[in-house]
Amino acid sequence: MEQKYDVIIVGTGAAGLFCALSLPRDKKILCISKDALDGSDSFLAQGGICMLRDESDYDSYFEDTMRAGHYENRKESVEIMIRSSQQIIRDLVGYGVEFEQTNGEFLFTREGAHSNNRILFHADVTGREITSKLLARVQELDNVTLMAHTTMVDWVCKDNICYGIVVADMDGRTTAVEADVTVLACGGLGGVYQHSTNFRHISGDALALALYHDVRLENCDYVQIHPTTLFTRQNGRSFLISESVRGEGAVLRDKDGNRFTDELQPRDVVSAAIYAKMKEQGTEHVWLDFSPIPKEEILNHFPNIYKHCVEAGYDPLTDWVPVVPAQHYFMGGIYVDKDSRTTMKHLYAVGETSCNGVHGRNRLASNSLLESLVFAKRAANDIAAQNNFEKAEHFEDLVNIDGYEDLPSIMEYYHAMVVSEIKKEARLRAQKEATA
């Protein structure tokens, strides 16, 4: 690994890859992944990606996003995301991403809390389709170095300026890598939860470093629970059953077979209804009934979900499927402005790592991929517009590599910091709302 780059991007999910593709080709870029290059939550996204249909859809799309977010969203960020959506989809198609079409026109589906069909999809593996194509395009670039199984351990910074990062390889060897700019695109924090739809290694390391280096965070207790994951007593990542299944007609039933809620409400409302029913009936899960959906649509629109359910012993064509809520998405994160700049100079954050205010208190379905791409491209454009970057006079003197020898303890410490911060923020917010 070379020791100096123009840009380091931490993470190879949709946000990190799209940022790399959106940067000028004369920039020397390093992209690292804590796991395999395809080991990001972006690959797991099932439902789809939102797009503004036309001008007549703008007001309802804006309102749907705000209402899902309990009107705590940053309006400027929401407007930027929606207004940018059509160009982002054009970019994706240009990179080879394929969305479902009929007679040469995009096919749109709908999910909970949307008042219109505005979600593009690729079967039930939209995230994999988008992210795999972005990864393939980045792998074609001569100016980008991709490194898997490489963990960010620290930032190299002084006087609130980021000069690079410290990374560890699979064997625990640490190296300091210098860069003009560092972009954090390392996902959320599902790895610190017992039940999560996220990969286990995505555990909020960037949030711990932000706490450690006094970089501003926002809404760290805004953690979204997805209402419907496949119930299992085994440990590991929870398998998500996309909201679009309910968007296409599936209904929730209690142990007596009764429908007990409106399945197309925002996720936090549906999750709360499920938890209440489980508590009332003393059950570990509720049931998802696919029967209102035509058989052909289940097999064609949701082949991956169908396969997983069958492997678990439940055939959605004939059986109700047991589902339970699980941690899914992080609306908070490292505070950024509309160009994805953090409060530390030369340090950007994009995707689930960042908090640009689009989602407010609760994310609207299928806004995550769009938001990630919109603000990753804005970060790239902002970086490209700059000419002068402050350099460290003696970069090597800013790092004590020997201080990173006990990596397991360091990562454990980071996880504890993140959990503590979430609990503290939740406690403070509860106290504030109780007295309001």
PDB file of C-alpha atoms in Angstrom, residues 10-196:
ATOM      1  CA  VAL A  10     -13.501   4.379   4.017  1.00  0.00           C
ATOM      2  CA  GLY A  11     -16.140   1.920   2.822  1.00  0.00           C
ATOM      3  CA  THR A  12     -17.079   0.243  -0.447  1.00  0.00           C
ATOM      4  CA  GLY A  13     -20.858   0.433  -0.253  1.00  0.00           C
ATOM      5  CA  ALA A  14     -23.011   2.498  -2.579  1.00  0.00           C
ATOM      6  CA  ALA A  15     -21.979   5.858  -1.066  1.00  0.00           C
ATOM      7  CA  GLY A  16     -18.229   5.195  -1.109  1.00  0.00           C
ATOM      8  CA  LEU A  17     -18.195   3.736  -4.616  1.00  0.00           C
ATOM      9  CA  PHE A  18     -20.400   6.480  -6.074  1.00  0.00           C
ATOM     10  CA  CYS A  19     -18.154   9.099  -4.485  1.00  0.00           C
ATOM     11  CA  ALA A  20     -15.098   7.476  -6.120  1.00  0.00           C
ATOM     12  CA  LEU A  21     -16.837   7.412  -9.501  1.00  0.00           C
ATOM     13  CA  SER A  22     -17.891  11.054  -9.139  1.00  0.00           C
ATOM     14  CA  LEU A  23     -14.357  12.335  -8.376  1.00  0.00           C
ATOM     15  CA  PRO A  24     -12.028  13.566 -11.158  1.00  0.00           C
ATOM     16  CA  ARG A  25      -9.968  10.810 -12.807  1.00  0.00           C
ATOM     17  CA  ASP A  26      -6.717  12.604 -11.981  1.00  0.00           C
ATOM     18  CA  LYS A  27      -7.312  12.079  -8.246  1.00  0.00           C
ATOM     19  CA  LYS A  28      -5.371   9.204  -6.716  1.00  0.00           C
ATOM     20  CA  ILE A  29      -7.944   7.393  -4.568  1.00  0.00           C
ATOM     21  CA  LEU A  30      -7.742   4.624  -1.962  1.00  0.00           C
ATOM     22  CA  CYS A  31     -11.004   2.776  -1.093  1.00  0.00           C
ATOM     23  CA  ILE A  32     -10.868   0.398   1.860  1.00  0.00           C
ATOM     24  CA  SER A  33     -13.381  -2.126   3.181  1.00  0.00           C
ATOM     25  CA  LYS A  34     -13.375  -3.656   6.658  1.00  0.00           C
ATOM     26  CA  ASP A  35     -14.638  -6.927   5.145  1.00  0.00           C
ATOM     27  CA  ALA A  36     -14.829  -8.191   1.556  1.00  0.00           C
ATOM     28  CA  LEU A  37     -15.412  -5.465  -1.042  1.00  0.00           C
ATOM     29  CA  ASP A  38     -19.041  -6.588  -1.322  1.00  0.00           C
ATOM     30  CA  GLY A  39     -19.501  -6.864   2.457  1.00  0.00           C
ATOM     31  CA  SER A  40     -21.563  -3.696   2.813  1.00  0.00           C
ATOM     32  CA  ASP A  41     -25.184  -3.216   3.818  1.00  0.00           C
ATOM     33  CA  SER A  42     -25.792  -1.555   0.437  1.00  0.00           C
ATOM     34  CA  PHE A  43     -25.653  -5.031  -1.106  1.00  0.00           C
ATOM     35  CA  LEU A  44     -28.474  -6.141   1.220  1.00  0.00           C
ATOM     36  CA  ALA A  45     -31.007  -3.431   0.302  1.00  0.00           C
ATOM     37  CA  GLN A  46     -34.028  -5.172  -1.162  1.00  0.00           C
ATOM     38  CA  GLY A  47     -36.858  -2.765  -1.783  1.00  0.00           C
ATOM     39  CA  GLY A  48     -35.626  -0.121  -4.189  1.00  0.00           C
ATOM     40  CA  ILE A  49     -34.637   3.485  -4.749  1.00  0.00           C
ATOM     41  CA  CYS A  50     -36.991   6.461  -4.892  1.00  0.00           C
ATOM     42  CA  MET A  51     -37.229   8.810  -7.836  1.00  0.00           C
ATOM     43  CA  LEU A  52     -39.326  11.935  -8.313  1.00  0.00           C
ATOM     44  CA  ARG A  53     -41.799  10.898 -11.020  1.00  0.00           C
ATOM     45  CA  ASP A  54     -42.556  14.412 -12.261  1.00  0.00           C
ATOM     46  CA  GLU A  55     -43.236  17.875 -10.881  1.00  0.00           C
ATOM     47  CA  SER A  56     -46.753  16.921  -9.788  1.00  0.00           C
ATOM     48  CA  ASP A  57     -45.226  14.326  -7.422  1.00  0.00           C
ATOM     49  CA  TYR A  58     -42.825  16.754  -5.701  1.00  0.00           C
ATOM     50  CA  ASP A  59     -45.088  18.082  -2.934  1.00  0.00           C
ATOM     51  CA  SER A  60     -46.344  14.637  -1.902  1.00  0.00           C
ATOM     52  CA  TYR A  61     -42.817  13.123  -1.982  1.00  0.00           C
ATOM     53  CA  PHE A  62     -41.541  15.987   0.191  1.00  0.00           C
ATOM     54  CA  GLU A  63     -44.463  15.619   2.602  1.00  0.00           C
ATOM     55  CA  ASP A  64     -44.122  11.820   2.774  1.00  0.00           C
ATOM     56  CA  THR A  65     -40.433  12.180   3.724  1.00  0.00           C
ATOM     57  CA  MET A  66     -41.155  14.870   6.307  1.00  0.00           C
ATOM     58  CA  ARG A  67     -44.103  13.008   7.835  1.00  0.00           C
ATOM     59  CA  ALA A  68     -42.121   9.764   8.187  1.00  0.00           C
ATOM     60  CA  GLY A  69     -39.345  11.800   9.841  1.00  0.00           C
ATOM     61  CA  HIS A  70     -41.793  13.387  12.323  1.00  0.00           C
ATOM     62  CA  TYR A  71     -41.013  16.779  10.716  1.00  0.00           C
ATOM     63  CA  GLU A  72     -37.546  16.789  12.298  1.00  0.00           C
ATOM     64  CA  ASN A  73     -35.885  16.607   8.871  1.00  0.00           C
ATOM     65  CA  ARG A  74     -33.684  19.381   7.483  1.00  0.00           C
ATOM     66  CA  LYS A  75     -35.904  20.767   4.727  1.00  0.00           C
ATOM     67  CA  GLU A  76     -32.970  21.951   2.592  1.00  0.00           C
ATOM     68  CA  SER A  77     -31.487  18.439   2.535  1.00  0.00           C
ATOM     69  CA  VAL A  78     -34.821  16.835   1.645  1.00  0.00           C
ATOM     70  CA  GLU A  79     -35.267  19.280  -1.242  1.00  0.00           C
ATOM     71  CA  ILE A  80     -31.734  18.614  -2.522  1.00  0.00           C
ATOM     72  CA  MET A  81     -32.296  14.860  -2.434  1.00  0.00           C
ATOM     73  CA  ILE A  82     -35.624  14.910  -4.265  1.00  0.00           C
ATOM     74  CA  ARG A  83     -34.484  17.447  -6.872  1.00  0.00           C
ATOM     75  CA  SER A  84     -31.333  15.400  -7.567  1.00  0.00           C
ATOM     76  CA  SER A  85     -33.099  12.042  -7.873  1.00  0.00           C
ATOM     77  CA  GLN A  86     -33.732  11.970 -11.628  1.00  0.00           C
ATOM     78  CA  GLN A  87     -30.089  12.785 -12.436  1.00  0.00           C
ATOM     79  CA  ILE A  88     -28.875  10.136  -9.983  1.00  0.00           C
ATOM     80  CA  ILE A  89     -31.030   7.501 -11.716  1.00  0.00           C
ATOM     81  CA  ARG A  90     -29.622   8.617 -15.088  1.00  0.00           C
ATOM     82  CA  ASP A  91     -26.108   8.231 -13.637  1.00  0.00           C
ATOM     83  CA  LEU A  92     -26.905   4.727 -12.391  1.00  0.00           C
ATOM     84  CA  VAL A  93     -28.353   3.612 -15.719  1.00  0.00           C
ATOM     85  CA  GLY A  94     -25.209   5.005 -17.365  1.00  0.00           C
ATOM     86  CA  TYR A  95     -23.120   2.784 -15.084  1.00  0.00           C
ATOM     87  CA  GLY A  96     -25.115  -0.253 -16.225  1.00  0.00           C
ATOM     88  CA  VAL A  97     -27.703  -0.532 -13.451  1.00  0.00           C
ATOM     89  CA  GLU A  98     -30.914  -2.178 -14.637  1.00  0.00           C
ATOM     90  CA  PHE A  99     -34.332  -1.413 -13.158  1.00  0.00           C
ATOM     91  CA  GLU A 100     -37.574  -3.255 -13.891  1.00  0.00           C
ATOM     92  CA  GLN A 101     -39.319  -1.948 -16.994  1.00  0.00           C
ATOM     93  CA  THR A 102     -42.456  -2.606 -18.965  1.00  0.00           C
ATOM     94  CA  ASN A 103     -42.668  -1.597 -22.637  1.00  0.00           C
ATOM     95  CA  GLY A 104     -39.450   0.397 -22.251  1.00  0.00           C
ATOM     96  CA  GLU A 105     -40.782   2.463 -19.346  1.00  0.00           C
ATOM     97  CA  PHE A 106     -39.663   2.255 -15.707  1.00  0.00           C
ATOM     98  CA  LEU A 107     -41.925   0.191 -13.479  1.00  0.00           C
ATOM     99  CA  PHE A 108     -42.569   1.846 -10.108  1.00  0.00           C
ATOM    100  CA  THR A 109     -43.671   0.177  -6.890  1.00  0.00           C
ATOM    101  CA  ARG A 110     -44.847   1.598  -3.572  1.00  0.00           C
ATOM    102  CA  GLU A 111     -43.878   1.017   0.063  1.00  0.00           C
ATOM    103  CA  GLY A 112     -45.140   2.049   3.479  1.00  0.00           C
ATOM    104  CA  ALA A 113     -45.853   5.768   4.079  1.00  0.00           C
ATOM    105  CA  HIS A 114     -45.544   6.625   0.362  1.00  0.00           C
ATOM    106  CA  SER A 115     -48.600   8.280  -1.196  1.00  0.00           C
ATOM    107  CA  ASN A 116     -47.501   7.383  -4.723  1.00  0.00           C
ATOM    108  CA  ASN A 117     -45.687   4.649  -6.653  1.00  0.00           C
ATOM    109  CA  ARG A 118     -42.212   6.199  -7.034  1.00  0.00           C
ATOM    110  CA  ILE A 119     -39.799   3.365  -6.214  1.00  0.00           C
ATOM    111  CA  LEU A 120     -37.598   1.786  -8.874  1.00  0.00           C
ATOM    112  CA  PHE A 121     -36.468  -1.770  -8.201  1.00  0.00           C
ATOM    113  CA  HIS A 122     -34.600  -4.795  -9.541  1.00  0.00           C
ATOM    114  CA  ALA A 123     -36.537  -7.851  -8.353  1.00  0.00           C
ATOM    115  CA  ASP A 124     -35.949  -7.852  -4.576  1.00  0.00           C
ATOM    116  CA  VAL A 125     -32.185  -7.314  -4.784  1.00  0.00           C
ATOM    117  CA  THR A 126     -32.019  -3.646  -5.804  1.00  0.00           C
ATOM    118  CA  GLY A 127     -29.098  -2.884  -3.496  1.00  0.00           C
ATOM    119  CA  ARG A 128     -27.052  -5.726  -4.940  1.00  0.00           C
ATOM    120  CA  GLU A 129     -27.838  -4.639  -8.505  1.00  0.00           C
ATOM    121  CA  ILE A 130     -26.801  -1.025  -7.863  1.00  0.00           C
ATOM    122  CA  THR A 131     -23.767  -1.682  -5.689  1.00  0.00           C
ATOM    123  CA  SER A 132     -22.339  -4.555  -7.747  1.00  0.00           C
ATOM    124  CA  LYS A 133     -22.488  -2.422 -10.912  1.00  0.00           C
ATOM    125  CA  LEU A 134     -20.855   0.525  -9.118  1.00  0.00           C
ATOM    126  CA  LEU A 135     -18.116  -1.791  -7.800  1.00  0.00           C
ATOM    127  CA  ALA A 136     -17.509  -3.158 -11.297  1.00  0.00           C
ATOM    128  CA  ARG A 137     -17.153   0.381 -12.692  1.00  0.00           C
ATOM    129  CA  VAL A 138     -14.745   1.416  -9.895  1.00  0.00           C
ATOM    130  CA  GLN A 139     -12.649  -1.719 -10.499  1.00  0.00           C
ATOM    131  CA  GLU A 140     -12.168  -0.496 -14.088  1.00  0.00           C
ATOM    132  CA  LEU A 141     -10.580   2.786 -12.934  1.00  0.00           C
ATOM    133  CA  ASP A 142      -6.790   3.132 -13.001  1.00  0.00           C
ATOM    134  CA  ASN A 143      -6.817   5.921 -10.406  1.00  0.00           C
ATOM    135  CA  VAL A 144      -8.547   3.893  -7.671  1.00  0.00           C
ATOM    136  CA  THR A 145      -6.908   1.318  -5.379  1.00  0.00           C
ATOM    137  CA  LEU A 146      -9.361  -1.042  -3.665  1.00  0.00           C
ATOM    138  CA  MET A 147      -8.315  -2.843  -0.487  1.00  0.00           C
ATOM    139  CA  ALA A 148     -10.473  -5.437   1.274  1.00  0.00           C
ATOM    140  CA  HIS A 149     -10.131  -6.619   4.890  1.00  0.00           C
ATOM    141  CA  THR A 150      -8.562  -3.299   5.847  1.00  0.00           C
ATOM    142  CA  THR A 151      -9.875  -1.631   9.012  1.00  0.00           C
ATOM    143  CA  MET A 152      -9.820   2.076   9.865  1.00  0.00           C
ATOM    144  CA  VAL A 153      -8.373   2.258  13.382  1.00  0.00           C
ATOM    145  CA  ASP A 154      -7.930   6.018  13.837  1.00  0.00           C
ATOM    146  CA  TRP A 155      -7.746   9.351  12.091  1.00  0.00           C
ATOM    147  CA  VAL A 156      -4.466  11.202  11.781  1.00  0.00           C
ATOM    148  CA  CYS A 157      -5.458  14.707  12.778  1.00  0.00           C
ATOM    149  CA  LYS A 158      -4.231  17.821  14.559  1.00  0.00           C
ATOM    150  CA  ASP A 159      -5.910  21.156  15.354  1.00  0.00           C
ATOM    151  CA  ASN A 160      -9.181  19.863  13.850  1.00  0.00           C
ATOM    152  CA  ILE A 161      -7.626  19.079  10.466  1.00  0.00           C
ATOM    153  CA  CYS A 162      -7.658  15.510   9.116  1.00  0.00           C
ATOM    154  CA  TYR A 163      -4.457  14.464   7.338  1.00  0.00           C
ATOM    155  CA  GLY A 164      -5.252  10.775   6.798  1.00  0.00           C
ATOM    156  CA  ILE A 165      -6.041   7.595   8.701  1.00  0.00           C
ATOM    157  CA  VAL A 166      -4.445   4.654  10.471  1.00  0.00           C
ATOM    158  CA  VAL A 167      -5.418   1.285   8.973  1.00  0.00           C
ATOM    159  CA  ALA A 168      -4.904  -2.315  10.049  1.00  0.00           C
ATOM    160  CA  ASP A 169      -4.617  -5.312   7.720  1.00  0.00           C
ATOM    161  CA  MET A 170      -5.958  -8.822   8.361  1.00  0.00           C
ATOM    162  CA  ASP A 171      -2.894  -9.692  10.441  1.00  0.00           C
ATOM    163  CA  GLY A 172      -3.305  -6.640  12.662  1.00  0.00           C
ATOM    164  CA  ARG A 173      -0.384  -4.718  11.162  1.00  0.00           C
ATOM    165  CA  THR A 174      -1.053  -0.981  11.326  1.00  0.00           C
ATOM    166  CA  THR A 175      -0.029   1.695   8.842  1.00  0.00           C
ATOM    167  CA  ALA A 176      -0.614   5.432   8.653  1.00  0.00           C
ATOM    168  CA  VAL A 177      -1.837   6.612   5.244  1.00  0.00           C
ATOM    169  CA  GLU A 178      -1.753  10.290   4.321  1.00  0.00           C
ATOM    170  CA  ALA A 179      -4.434  11.987   2.202  1.00  0.00           C
ATOM    171  CA  ASP A 180      -5.605  15.459   1.267  1.00  0.00           C
ATOM    172  CA  VAL A 181      -9.160  14.413   2.023  1.00  0.00           C
ATOM    173  CA  THR A 182     -10.794  11.527   3.899  1.00  0.00           C
ATOM    174  CA  VAL A 183     -14.372  10.444   3.162  1.00  0.00           C
ATOM    175  CA  LEU A 184     -16.148   8.282   5.744  1.00  0.00           C
ATOM    176  CA  ALA A 185     -18.600   5.935   4.031  1.00  0.00           C
ATOM    177  CA  CYS A 186     -18.476   3.082   6.522  1.00  0.00           C
ATOM    178  CA  GLY A 187     -22.156   2.451   7.156  1.00  0.00           C
ATOM    179  CA  GLY A 188     -24.223   2.395  10.329  1.00  0.00           C
ATOM    180  CA  LEU A 189     -24.012   0.624  13.671  1.00  0.00           C
ATOM    181  CA  GLY A 190     -26.054  -2.578  13.469  1.00  0.00           C
ATOM    182  CA  GLY A 191     -23.131  -4.660  14.709  1.00  0.00           C
ATOM    183  CA  VAL A 192     -23.627  -3.381  18.261  1.00  0.00           C
ATOM    184  CA  TYR A 193     -27.204  -4.750  18.347  1.00  0.00           C
ATOM    185  CA  GLN A 194     -28.247  -8.320  19.150  1.00  0.00           C
ATOM    186  CA  HIS A 195     -30.877  -8.401  16.371  1.00  0.00           C
ATOM    187  CA  SER A 196     -30.012  -6.414  13.254  1.00  0.00           C
TER     188      SER A 196
END
